[in-house]
């Protein structure tokens, strides 16, 4: 495998830092190639602005066409272009981050906002009344896989089917489906470590063992069975799931997973 | 009303900039006090790091205790302290932003990550086996209201109950419930403007009229009926919704809205 690890924690000696280091050593020891985007260490610029698109920025700034023009002209800033190149190099992408306010830290959201430009990650393929682009199962990153490795402060029950925070699979759906599956990545079930603020040494050892096992089975793990956009499951142009296709008991986000 | 508007778009002459300006002029003309946190204009620092907690940062950095210690010592950086003061000053908070990758732009997530410190927005009240803090209906910001005003590039059908992106109320739930309701804000139904990338002049005029009406009824609009954590609806310590309480047809995130 060629694995890109995108890491988002300010402290190298943190739990997240340890899990990232473990991923690097485990994958390299198994003979895989690994590259790391350690966003804090890189002093990653988190915020989209006109400078990202240089001479291709429209005035007034319109993010969609500006990012598409800069991308197509090969004129994105070197930091963003390097991340797009890493994504194209990789066959597997691991995201390591703590869940802050039920989603990714700002620095990682800023990586998405800046790296996932128009024409690279969205706005790919024909958009008209009969077809709304190549996404959700197609797209630039098709054929690659991704997995989230997430630390969570609270206990697992709070994130269960009836838990007060909402089910973890629903909290992660906008990332899994909306960010990763959108440009074509297949998404593996996440590795979630609960109770991260109060982890004992023994619990860490168990978690490390479980994470190693997940890392060594990335190539054989079945992805989440998200529905592909352009293969008959959705009405056009509404992109609503056709009646009768849902698996029993599936609702909301769950409609978009095959039975 | 005392209204804080938190605005997150890089271009003042954008649709988001226009809706923000409209909110300011509409509310001021109606005799309300308005303050604006224009995050791009403020060059808001989006990324949590040890510098946020100054001499109170632990080493290695642990974000939760460091932010709590700095908050309790009155030693947060002036930018963060000013935002906490504005939240305490306000009775109503309006968030104006574009939906980027199904959630808020990084600069706004960074406002949440940095301003919502331990002991201010979370870690409030007793946490033990019988009670897990004052949150979801209680907390520092209790008695205040919030509303999201969001622009969305795609068409409304894509965000409907069976739409491919997932229902908009589920996409916004982690913000509504997990970020705003958590520290005590009551959350009004959002103002969502679809098709924002292709808005005609007439459609903008209609949207502006609708937004003005929402702004002038902020004090009388019924909030989303999220369940309160500490008033009998949840088992302890699992914080799972008690059996039989759900309204018919409610699942997943919807369990946490009263029938």
Coordinates of C-alpha atoms in Angstrom, one line a residue:
Chain A
X1 CA 0.0 0.0 0.0
X2 CA 0.9 3.7 -0.4
X3 CA -0.7 5.3 2.6
X4 CA -1.1 9.0 3.4
X5 CA -1.7 9.8 7.0
X6 CA -3.4 13.2 7.6
X7 CA -2.8 14.0 11.3
X8 CA -4.5 16.9 13.2
X9 CA -3.4 17.3 16.8
X10 CA -1.2 20.1 18.3
X11 CA 0.7 17.9 20.7
X12 CA 3.1 15.2 19.4
X13 CA 3.1 13.5 22.8
X14 CA -0.7 13.2 22.8
X15 CA -2.9 10.1 22.4
X16 CA -3.5 11.2 18.8
X17 CA 0.3 11.6 18.2
X18 CA 0.9 8.1 19.6
X19 CA -1.8 6.6 17.4
X20 CA -0.3 8.4 14.4
X21 CA 3.2 7.1 15.2
X22 CA 1.9 3.6 15.7
X23 CA 0.3 3.8 12.2
X24 CA 3.6 4.9 10.7
X25 CA 5.6 2.2 12.4
X26 CA 3.1 -0.6 11.9
X27 CA 2.6 0.1 8.2
X28 CA 6.3 0.6 7.4
X29 CA 7.2 -2.6 9.3
X30 CA 4.7 -4.4 7.1
X31 CA 6.5 -3.1 4.0
X32 CA 4.1 -0.3 3.0
X33 CA 5.1 3.2 1.9
X34 CA 3.9 5.9 4.2
X35 CA 3.7 9.7 3.9
X36 CA 2.4 11.9 6.7
X37 CA 0.7 15.3 6.6
X38 CA 1.1 16.5 10.1
X39 CA -1.0 19.6 9.8
X40 CA 0.2 21.3 13.0
X41 CA 3.8 20.5 12.3
X42 CA 3.4 21.9 8.8
X43 CA 1.8 25.1 10.2
X44 CA -1.1 24.3 7.8
X45 CA -3.0 27.4 6.7
X46 CA -6.6 26.6 7.7
X47 CA -8.5 29.4 6.1
X48 CA -9.7 29.7 2.5
X49 CA -9.1 33.2 1.0
X50 CA -8.3 34.9 -2.3
X51 CA -4.5 34.3 -1.8
X52 CA -5.2 30.6 -2.4
X53 CA -6.1 31.2 -6.0
X54 CA -3.5 33.9 -6.8
X55 CA -4.1 35.6 -10.1
X56 CA -7.0 33.3 -10.7
X57 CA -9.1 34.7 -7.9
X58 CA -12.1 36.5 -9.2
X59 CA -13.0 39.9 -7.8
X60 CA -15.3 39.9 -5.9
X61 CA -13.9 36.6 -4.7
X62 CA -16.1 33.6 -5.8
X63 CA -14.6 30.5 -4.3
X64 CA -16.0 27.9 -6.7
X65 CA -14.8 29.3 -10.0
X66 CA -11.6 30.8 -8.6
X67 CA -10.5 27.4 -7.1
X68 CA -11.5 25.7 -10.4
X69 CA -9.5 28.1 -12.5
X70 CA -6.5 28.0 -10.3
X71 CA -6.6 24.2 -10.3
X72 CA -7.0 23.8 -14.0
X73 CA -4.1 26.3 -14.6
X74 CA -1.8 24.4 -12.2
X75 CA -1.6 27.6 -10.2
X76 CA -2.8 26.5 -6.8
X77 CA -0.4 27.4 -3.9
X78 CA 2.4 24.9 -3.4
X79 CA 1.0 23.7 0.0
X80 CA -2.4 22.8 -1.6
X81 CA -0.9 21.3 -4.8
X82 CA 1.4 19.1 -2.6
X83 CA -1.6 17.7 -0.7
X84 CA -3.5 17.0 -4.0
X85 CA -0.4 15.2 -5.3
X86 CA -0.2 13.1 -2.1
X87 CA -3.8 12.1 -2.5
X88 CA -3.2 11.0 -6.1
X89 CA -0.1 9.1 -5.0
X90 CA -1.8 7.3 -2.2
X91 CA -4.1 4.2 -2.5
X92 CA -5.1 4.5 1.2
X93 CA -5.7 7.6 3.4
X94 CA -5.8 7.6 7.2
X95 CA -7.2 10.5 9.1
X96 CA -6.1 10.8 12.7
X97 CA -7.9 13.4 14.8
X98 CA -9.8 14.1 18.0
X99 CA -13.5 14.7 17.8
X100 CA -13.9 18.3 18.8
X101 CA -17.5 19.6 19.1
X102 CA -18.7 16.4 17.3
X103 CA -16.6 16.9 14.2
X104 CA -13.0 17.5 13.0
X105 CA -10.7 20.2 14.4
X106 CA -10.6 23.4 12.4
X107 CA -7.1 22.8 11.0
X108 CA -8.4 19.6 9.4
X109 CA -11.6 21.2 8.1
X110 CA -9.3 23.8 6.6
X111 CA -7.3 21.1 4.9
X112 CA -10.6 19.9 3.3
X113 CA -11.8 23.4 2.4
X114 CA -8.5 24.2 0.7
X115 CA -7.3 20.9 -0.8
X116 CA -10.7 19.7 -2.1
X117 CA -10.9 22.3 -4.9
X118 CA -13.5 22.7 -7.6
X119 CA -12.6 20.4 -10.6
X120 CA -10.4 18.3 -8.3
X121 CA -12.9 17.1 -5.7
X122 CA -16.2 18.6 -6.8
X123 CA -17.5 20.0 -10.1
X124 CA -16.1 16.9 -11.9
X125 CA -18.1 15.6 -14.9
X126 CA -21.3 16.9 -16.6
X127 CA -23.9 18.7 -14.4
X128 CA -27.3 19.0 -16.1
X129 CA -30.9 17.8 -15.6
X130 CA -29.9 14.2 -16.4
X131 CA -26.6 13.9 -14.6
X132 CA -25.2 15.8 -11.6
X133 CA -21.5 15.2 -11.9
X134 CA -19.2 12.3 -11.1
X135 CA -19.4 11.9 -7.3
X136 CA -20.5 9.5 -4.6
X137 CA -18.9 6.4 -6.1
X138 CA -17.1 8.2 -8.9
X139 CA -14.7 11.1 -9.1
X140 CA -11.0 12.0 -9.0
X141 CA -10.2 9.8 -6.0
X142 CA -12.0 6.7 -7.1
X143 CA -10.2 3.4 -6.4
X144 CA -8.7 4.7 -3.2
X145 CA -9.8 3.9 0.4
X146 CA -10.0 6.1 3.5
X147 CA -10.4 5.5 7.2
X148 CA -11.0 7.8 10.1
X149 CA -9.2 7.1 13.4
X150 CA -10.9 9.3 15.9
X151 CA -10.5 9.8 19.7
X152 CA -13.6 10.8 21.6
X153 CA -13.6 12.2 25.2
X154 CA -17.0 10.8 26.3
X155 CA -18.1 7.2 26.8
X156 CA -19.4 5.0 24.1
X157 CA -23.0 4.8 25.4
X158 CA -23.4 8.6 24.8
X159 CA -22.8 7.9 21.1
X160 CA -24.9 4.7 20.8
X161 CA -28.2 4.4 18.9
X162 CA -30.2 6.1 21.7
X163 CA -27.3 8.1 23.2
X164 CA -27.7 11.8 23.8
X165 CA -25.0 12.9 21.3
X166 CA -26.5 10.9 18.5
X167 CA -25.1 7.7 17.0
X168 CA -21.4 8.0 16.0
X169 CA -22.1 6.7 12.5
X170 CA -24.5 9.6 12.0
X171 CA -22.1 12.1 13.5
X172 CA -19.4 10.9 11.1
X173 CA -21.7 10.6 8.1
X174 CA -21.1 14.1 6.8
X175 CA -17.3 13.3 6.8
X176 CA -17.6 9.7 5.6
X177 CA -20.2 10.4 2.9
X178 CA -20.1 14.1 2.3
X179 CA -16.3 14.7 2.3
X180 CA -14.6 11.3 1.5
X181 CA -17.1 9.3 -0.6
X182 CA -18.1 12.5 -2.5
X183 CA -14.8 12.6 -4.6
X184 CA -14.7 8.8 -4.9
X185 CA -12.9 7.4 -1.9
X186 CA -14.2 4.1 -0.5
X187 CA -14.7 4.5 3.2
X188 CA -13.8 1.9 5.8
X189 CA -15.7 1.6 9.1
X190 CA -14.0 4.0 11.5
X191 CA -11.6 3.2 14.4
X192 CA -13.1 5.1 17.3
X193 CA -11.5 5.3 20.7
X194 CA -13.9 6.4 23.5
X195 CA -13.0 7.7 26.9
X196 CA -9.9 9.3 25.5
X197 CA -9.5 11.8 28.3
X198 CA -9.3 9.2 31.0
X199 CA -7.4 6.3 29.3
X200 CA -5.5 3.9 31.5
X201 CA -2.2 2.3 30.4
X202 CA -4.0 -1.0 30.0
X203 CA -6.8 0.5 28.0
X204 CA -4.2 2.2 25.7
X205 CA -2.4 -1.1 25.2
X206 CA -5.7 -2.7 24.2
X207 CA -6.5 0.2 21.8
X208 CA -3.1 0.1 20.3
X209 CA -3.5 -3.7 19.6
X210 CA -6.9 -3.1 18.0
X211 CA -5.6 -0.2 15.9
X212 CA -2.6 -2.3 14.7
X213 CA -5.1 -5.0 13.6
X214 CA -7.2 -2.5 11.7
X215 CA -4.1 -1.1 10.0
X216 CA -2.9 -4.5 8.9
X217 CA -6.3 -5.3 7.4
X218 CA -6.9 -2.1 5.5
X219 CA -6.7 -3.9 2.2
X220 CA -9.2 -6.6 3.1
X221 CA -11.7 -4.6 5.2
X222 CA -15.1 -4.2 3.5
X223 CA -16.0 -0.5 2.9
X224 CA -19.2 1.1 4.1
X225 CA -21.8 0.2 1.4
X226 CA -22.7 3.7 0.4
X227 CA -24.9 3.9 -2.7
X228 CA -23.4 5.2 -5.9
X229 CA -25.1 8.3 -7.3
X230 CA -25.2 7.4 -11.0
X231 CA -26.2 3.8 -11.1
X232 CA -30.0 3.8 -10.8
X233 CA -30.7 4.3 -7.1
X234 CA -31.7 8.0 -7.3
X235 CA -34.4 9.9 -9.2
X236 CA -33.2 12.7 -11.5
X237 CA -32.9 15.6 -11.2
X238 CA -34.0 15.5 -7.5
X239 CA -31.4 13.0 -6.5
X240 CA -33.9 11.5 -4.0
X241 CA -33.6 7.8 -3.3
X242 CA -36.1 5.9 -5.3
X243 CA -39.1 4.5 -3.4
X244 CA -38.8 1.0 -2.0
X245 CA -35.0 0.7 -2.3
X246 CA -34.3 1.3 1.4
X247 CA -33.2 -1.6 3.6
X248 CA -35.7 -2.3 6.5
X249 CA -35.2 0.0 9.5
X250 CA -33.0 2.5 7.6
X251 CA -33.9 6.2 7.8
X252 CA -32.2 9.5 7.3
X253 CA -28.5 9.2 6.5
X254 CA -29.0 5.4 6.7
X255 CA -31.0 5.4 3.4
X256 CA -27.8 6.0 1.6
X257 CA -26.2 2.7 2.7
X258 CA -27.2 -0.4 0.8
X259 CA -29.1 -3.1 2.7
Chain B
X1 CA -32.6 42.4 21.6
X2 CA -28.8 42.4 21.9
X3 CA -27.7 40.4 18.9
X4 CA -24.3 39.1 18.1
X5 CA -23.7 38.2 14.4
X6 CA -20.9 35.8 13.8
X7 CA -20.0 36.0 10.1
X8 CA -17.7 33.7 8.2
X9 CA -17.1 34.5 4.5
X10 CA -13.9 35.9 2.9
X11 CA -15.7 38.2 0.5
X12 CA -17.7 41.2 1.8
X13 CA -19.5 41.6 -1.5
X14 CA -20.7 38.0 -1.4
X15 CA -24.2 36.6 -0.9
X16 CA -23.2 35.9 2.7
X17 CA -21.8 39.4 3.1
X18 CA -25.1 40.8 1.8
X19 CA -27.2 38.7 4.2
X20 CA -25.0 39.8 7.1
X21 CA -25.3 43.4 6.1
X22 CA -29.1 42.9 5.8
X23 CA -29.2 41.5 9.3
X24 CA -27.3 44.4 10.8
X25 CA -29.5 47.0 9.0
X26 CA -32.8 45.2 9.7
X27 CA -32.1 44.7 13.4
X28 CA -30.7 48.2 14.0
X29 CA -33.7 49.8 12.2
X30 CA -36.0 47.8 14.5
X31 CA -34.2 49.3 17.5
X32 CA -32.0 46.4 18.5
X33 CA -28.4 46.5 19.5
X34 CA -26.1 44.6 17.2
X35 CA -22.4 43.6 17.4
X36 CA -20.7 41.7 14.6
X37 CA -17.8 39.3 14.7
X38 CA -16.7 39.3 11.1
X39 CA -14.1 36.5 11.4
X40 CA -12.3 37.1 8.1
X41 CA -12.1 40.9 8.7
X42 CA -10.8 40.2 12.2
X43 CA -8.1 37.8 10.8
X44 CA -9.5 35.3 13.3
X45 CA -6.9 32.7 14.3
X46 CA -8.6 29.4 13.5
X47 CA -6.3 26.9 15.1
X48 CA -6.2 25.8 18.8
X49 CA -2.6 25.6 20.1
X50 CA -0.6 26.0 23.3
X51 CA -0.3 29.7 22.8
X52 CA -4.1 30.0 23.4
X53 CA -3.6 29.1 27.1
X54 CA -0.4 31.0 27.7
X55 CA 1.3 30.1 31.0
X56 CA -1.6 27.8 31.8
X57 CA -0.9 25.4 28.9
X58 CA 0.2 22.0 30.3
X59 CA 3.3 20.3 28.9
X60 CA 2.6 18.1 27.1
X61 CA -0.3 20.1 25.9
X62 CA -3.7 18.8 27.1
X63 CA -6.4 21.0 25.6
X64 CA -9.2 20.3 28.1
X65 CA -7.4 21.1 31.4
X66 CA -5.3 23.9 29.8
X67 CA -8.3 25.7 28.4
X68 CA -10.1 25.3 31.8
X69 CA -7.2 26.7 33.8
X70 CA -6.7 29.6 31.5
X71 CA -10.4 30.4 31.5
X72 CA -10.7 30.2 35.3
X73 CA -7.6 32.4 35.7
X74 CA -9.0 35.0 33.3
X75 CA -5.9 34.4 31.2
X76 CA -7.3 33.5 27.8
X77 CA -6.0 35.5 24.9
X78 CA -7.8 38.8 24.3
X79 CA -9.4 37.6 21.1
X80 CA -11.0 34.6 22.7
X81 CA -12.0 36.5 25.9
X82 CA -13.7 39.2 23.8
X83 CA -15.8 36.6 22.0
X84 CA -16.9 35.0 25.3
X85 CA -17.8 38.5 26.5
X86 CA -19.9 39.1 23.4
X87 CA -21.7 35.8 23.9
X88 CA -22.5 36.8 27.5
X89 CA -23.6 40.3 26.4
X90 CA -25.9 38.9 23.7
X91 CA -29.4 37.4 24.1
X92 CA -29.5 36.3 20.5
X93 CA -26.7 34.9 18.3
X94 CA -26.9 34.8 14.5
X95 CA -24.4 32.7 12.5
X96 CA -24.0 33.6 8.9
X97 CA -21.9 31.2 6.8
X98 CA -21.8 29.1 3.6
X99 CA -22.2 25.3 3.9
X100 CA -18.8 24.0 2.8
X101 CA -18.4 20.3 2.7
X102 CA -21.7 19.9 4.6
X103 CA -20.6 21.9 7.6
X104 CA -19.2 25.3 8.6
X105 CA -16.0 26.8 7.1
X106 CA -12.8 26.1 9.0
X107 CA -12.6 29.7 10.3
X108 CA -15.9 29.3 12.1
X109 CA -15.1 25.9 13.4
X110 CA -11.9 27.5 14.8
X111 CA -14.1 30.1 16.5
X112 CA -16.0 27.3 18.2
X113 CA -12.9 25.3 19.0
X114 CA -11.1 28.3 20.6
X115 CA -14.0 30.3 22.2
X116 CA -16.0 27.3 23.6
X117 CA -13.4 26.5 26.3
X118 CA -13.6 24.0 29.1
X119 CA -15.5 25.5 32.1
X120 CA -17.1 28.1 29.8
X121 CA -19.0 25.9 27.3
X122 CA -18.3 22.4 28.5
X123 CA -17.1 20.9 31.8
X124 CA -19.7 23.0 33.6
X125 CA -21.3 21.4 36.7
X126 CA -20.8 18.1 38.4
X127 CA -19.8 15.1 36.3
X128 CA -20.3 11.8 38.1
X129 CA -22.3 8.5 37.8
X130 CA -25.6 10.3 38.6
X131 CA -25.1 13.6 36.7
X132 CA -23.0 14.4 33.6
X133 CA -22.7 18.2 33.9
X134 CA -25.0 21.1 33.0
X135 CA -25.5 20.9 29.3
X136 CA -28.2 20.3 26.7
X137 CA -30.7 22.6 28.2
X138 CA -28.5 24.1 30.9
X139 CA -25.1 25.7 30.9
X140 CA -23.3 29.0 30.7
X141 CA -25.4 30.3 27.7
X142 CA -28.8 29.3 29.0
X143 CA -31.5 31.8 28.3
X144 CA -30.0 32.9 25.0
X145 CA -31.1 32.0 21.5
X146 CA -29.2 31.2 18.3
X147 CA -30.0 30.8 14.6
X148 CA -28.0 29.6 11.7
X149 CA -28.3 31.5 8.4
X150 CA -26.7 29.2 5.8
X151 CA -26.2 29.4 2.1
X152 CA -26.1 26.1 0.2
X153 CA -24.8 25.6 -3.4
X154 CA -27.0 22.7 -4.3
X155 CA -30.8 22.4 -4.8
X156 CA -33.2 21.8 -1.9
X157 CA -34.3 18.3 -3.1
X158 CA -30.7 17.0 -2.6
X159 CA -31.1 17.9 1.1
X160 CA -34.6 16.6 1.6
X161 CA -35.7 13.5 3.5
X162 CA -34.6 11.1 0.8
X163 CA -32.0 13.4 -0.8
X164 CA -28.6 12.1 -1.6
X165 CA -26.8 14.5 0.8
X166 CA -29.0 13.6 3.8
X167 CA -31.7 15.8 5.3
X168 CA -30.6 19.3 6.1
X169 CA -31.9 19.0 9.7
X170 CA -29.6 16.0 10.2
X171 CA -26.6 17.7 8.6
X172 CA -27.1 20.7 10.9
X173 CA -27.8 18.6 14.0
X174 CA -24.2 18.4 15.1
X175 CA -24.1 22.2 15.1
X176 CA -27.6 22.8 16.4
X177 CA -27.5 20.3 19.2
X178 CA -23.8 19.5 19.7
X179 CA -22.4 23.0 19.5
X180 CA -25.2 25.4 20.3
X181 CA -27.7 23.6 22.5
X182 CA -24.8 21.9 24.4
X183 CA -23.8 25.1 26.4
X184 CA -27.4 26.1 26.8
X185 CA -28.5 28.1 23.7
X186 CA -32.0 27.6 22.5
X187 CA -31.8 27.0 18.7
X188 CA -34.3 28.4 16.3
X189 CA -35.1 26.6 13.0
X190 CA -32.4 27.6 10.5
X191 CA -32.7 30.0 7.6
X192 CA -31.3 28.0 4.6
X193 CA -30.9 29.5 1.1
X194 CA -30.4 26.8 -1.5
X195 CA -29.1 27.2 -5.0
X196 CA -26.8 29.9 -3.7
X197 CA -24.3 29.6 -6.6
X198 CA -26.9 30.4 -9.2
X199 CA -29.2 32.9 -7.5
X200 CA -31.1 35.3 -9.8
X201 CA -31.8 38.9 -8.8
X202 CA -35.4 38.0 -8.2
X203 CA -34.6 35.0 -6.1
X204 CA -32.2 37.1 -4.0
X205 CA -35.0 39.7 -3.4
X206 CA -37.3 36.9 -2.3
X207 CA -34.6 35.5 0.0
X208 CA -33.9 38.9 1.5
X209 CA -37.6 39.4 2.2
X210 CA -37.8 36.0 3.9
X211 CA -34.6 36.6 5.9
X212 CA -35.9 40.0 7.1
X213 CA -39.1 38.3 8.3
X214 CA -37.1 35.7 10.2
X215 CA -34.9 38.4 11.8
X216 CA -37.9 40.5 12.9
X217 CA -39.5 37.4 14.6
X218 CA -36.5 36.0 16.4
X219 CA -38.0 36.8 19.7
X220 CA -41.3 35.0 19.0
X221 CA -40.1 32.0 17.0
X222 CA -40.4 28.7 18.7
X223 CA -37.0 26.9 19.2
X224 CA -36.3 23.4 18.1
X225 CA -37.7 21.2 20.9
X226 CA -34.5 19.4 21.9
X227 CA -34.7 17.3 25.0
X228 CA -33.0 18.6 28.2
X229 CA -30.4 16.2 29.6
X230 CA -31.1 16.4 33.3
X231 CA -34.9 16.3 33.5
X232 CA -35.8 12.7 33.3
X233 CA -35.6 11.7 29.6
X234 CA -32.3 9.9 29.8
X235 CA -31.0 6.9 31.6
X236 CA -27.9 7.4 33.8
X237 CA -25.0 7.0 33.5
X238 CA -25.5 5.9 29.8
X239 CA -27.4 9.0 28.8
X240 CA -29.5 6.9 26.5
X241 CA -33.0 8.0 25.8
X242 CA -35.4 6.1 27.9
X243 CA -37.5 3.5 26.1
X244 CA -40.9 4.6 24.9
X245 CA -40.3 8.3 25.0
X246 CA -39.6 8.8 21.3
X247 CA -42.3 10.4 19.1
X248 CA -43.6 8.2 16.3
X249 CA -41.4 8.0 13.3
X250 CA -38.4 9.6 15.0
X251 CA -35.0 7.9 14.7
X252 CA -31.3 8.7 15.2
X253 CA -30.8 12.4 15.8
X254 CA -34.6 12.8 15.8
X255 CA -34.9 10.9 19.0
X256 CA -33.6 14.0 20.8
X257 CA -36.4 16.2 19.7
X258 CA -39.6 16.1 21.7
X259 CA -42.7 14.9 19.9

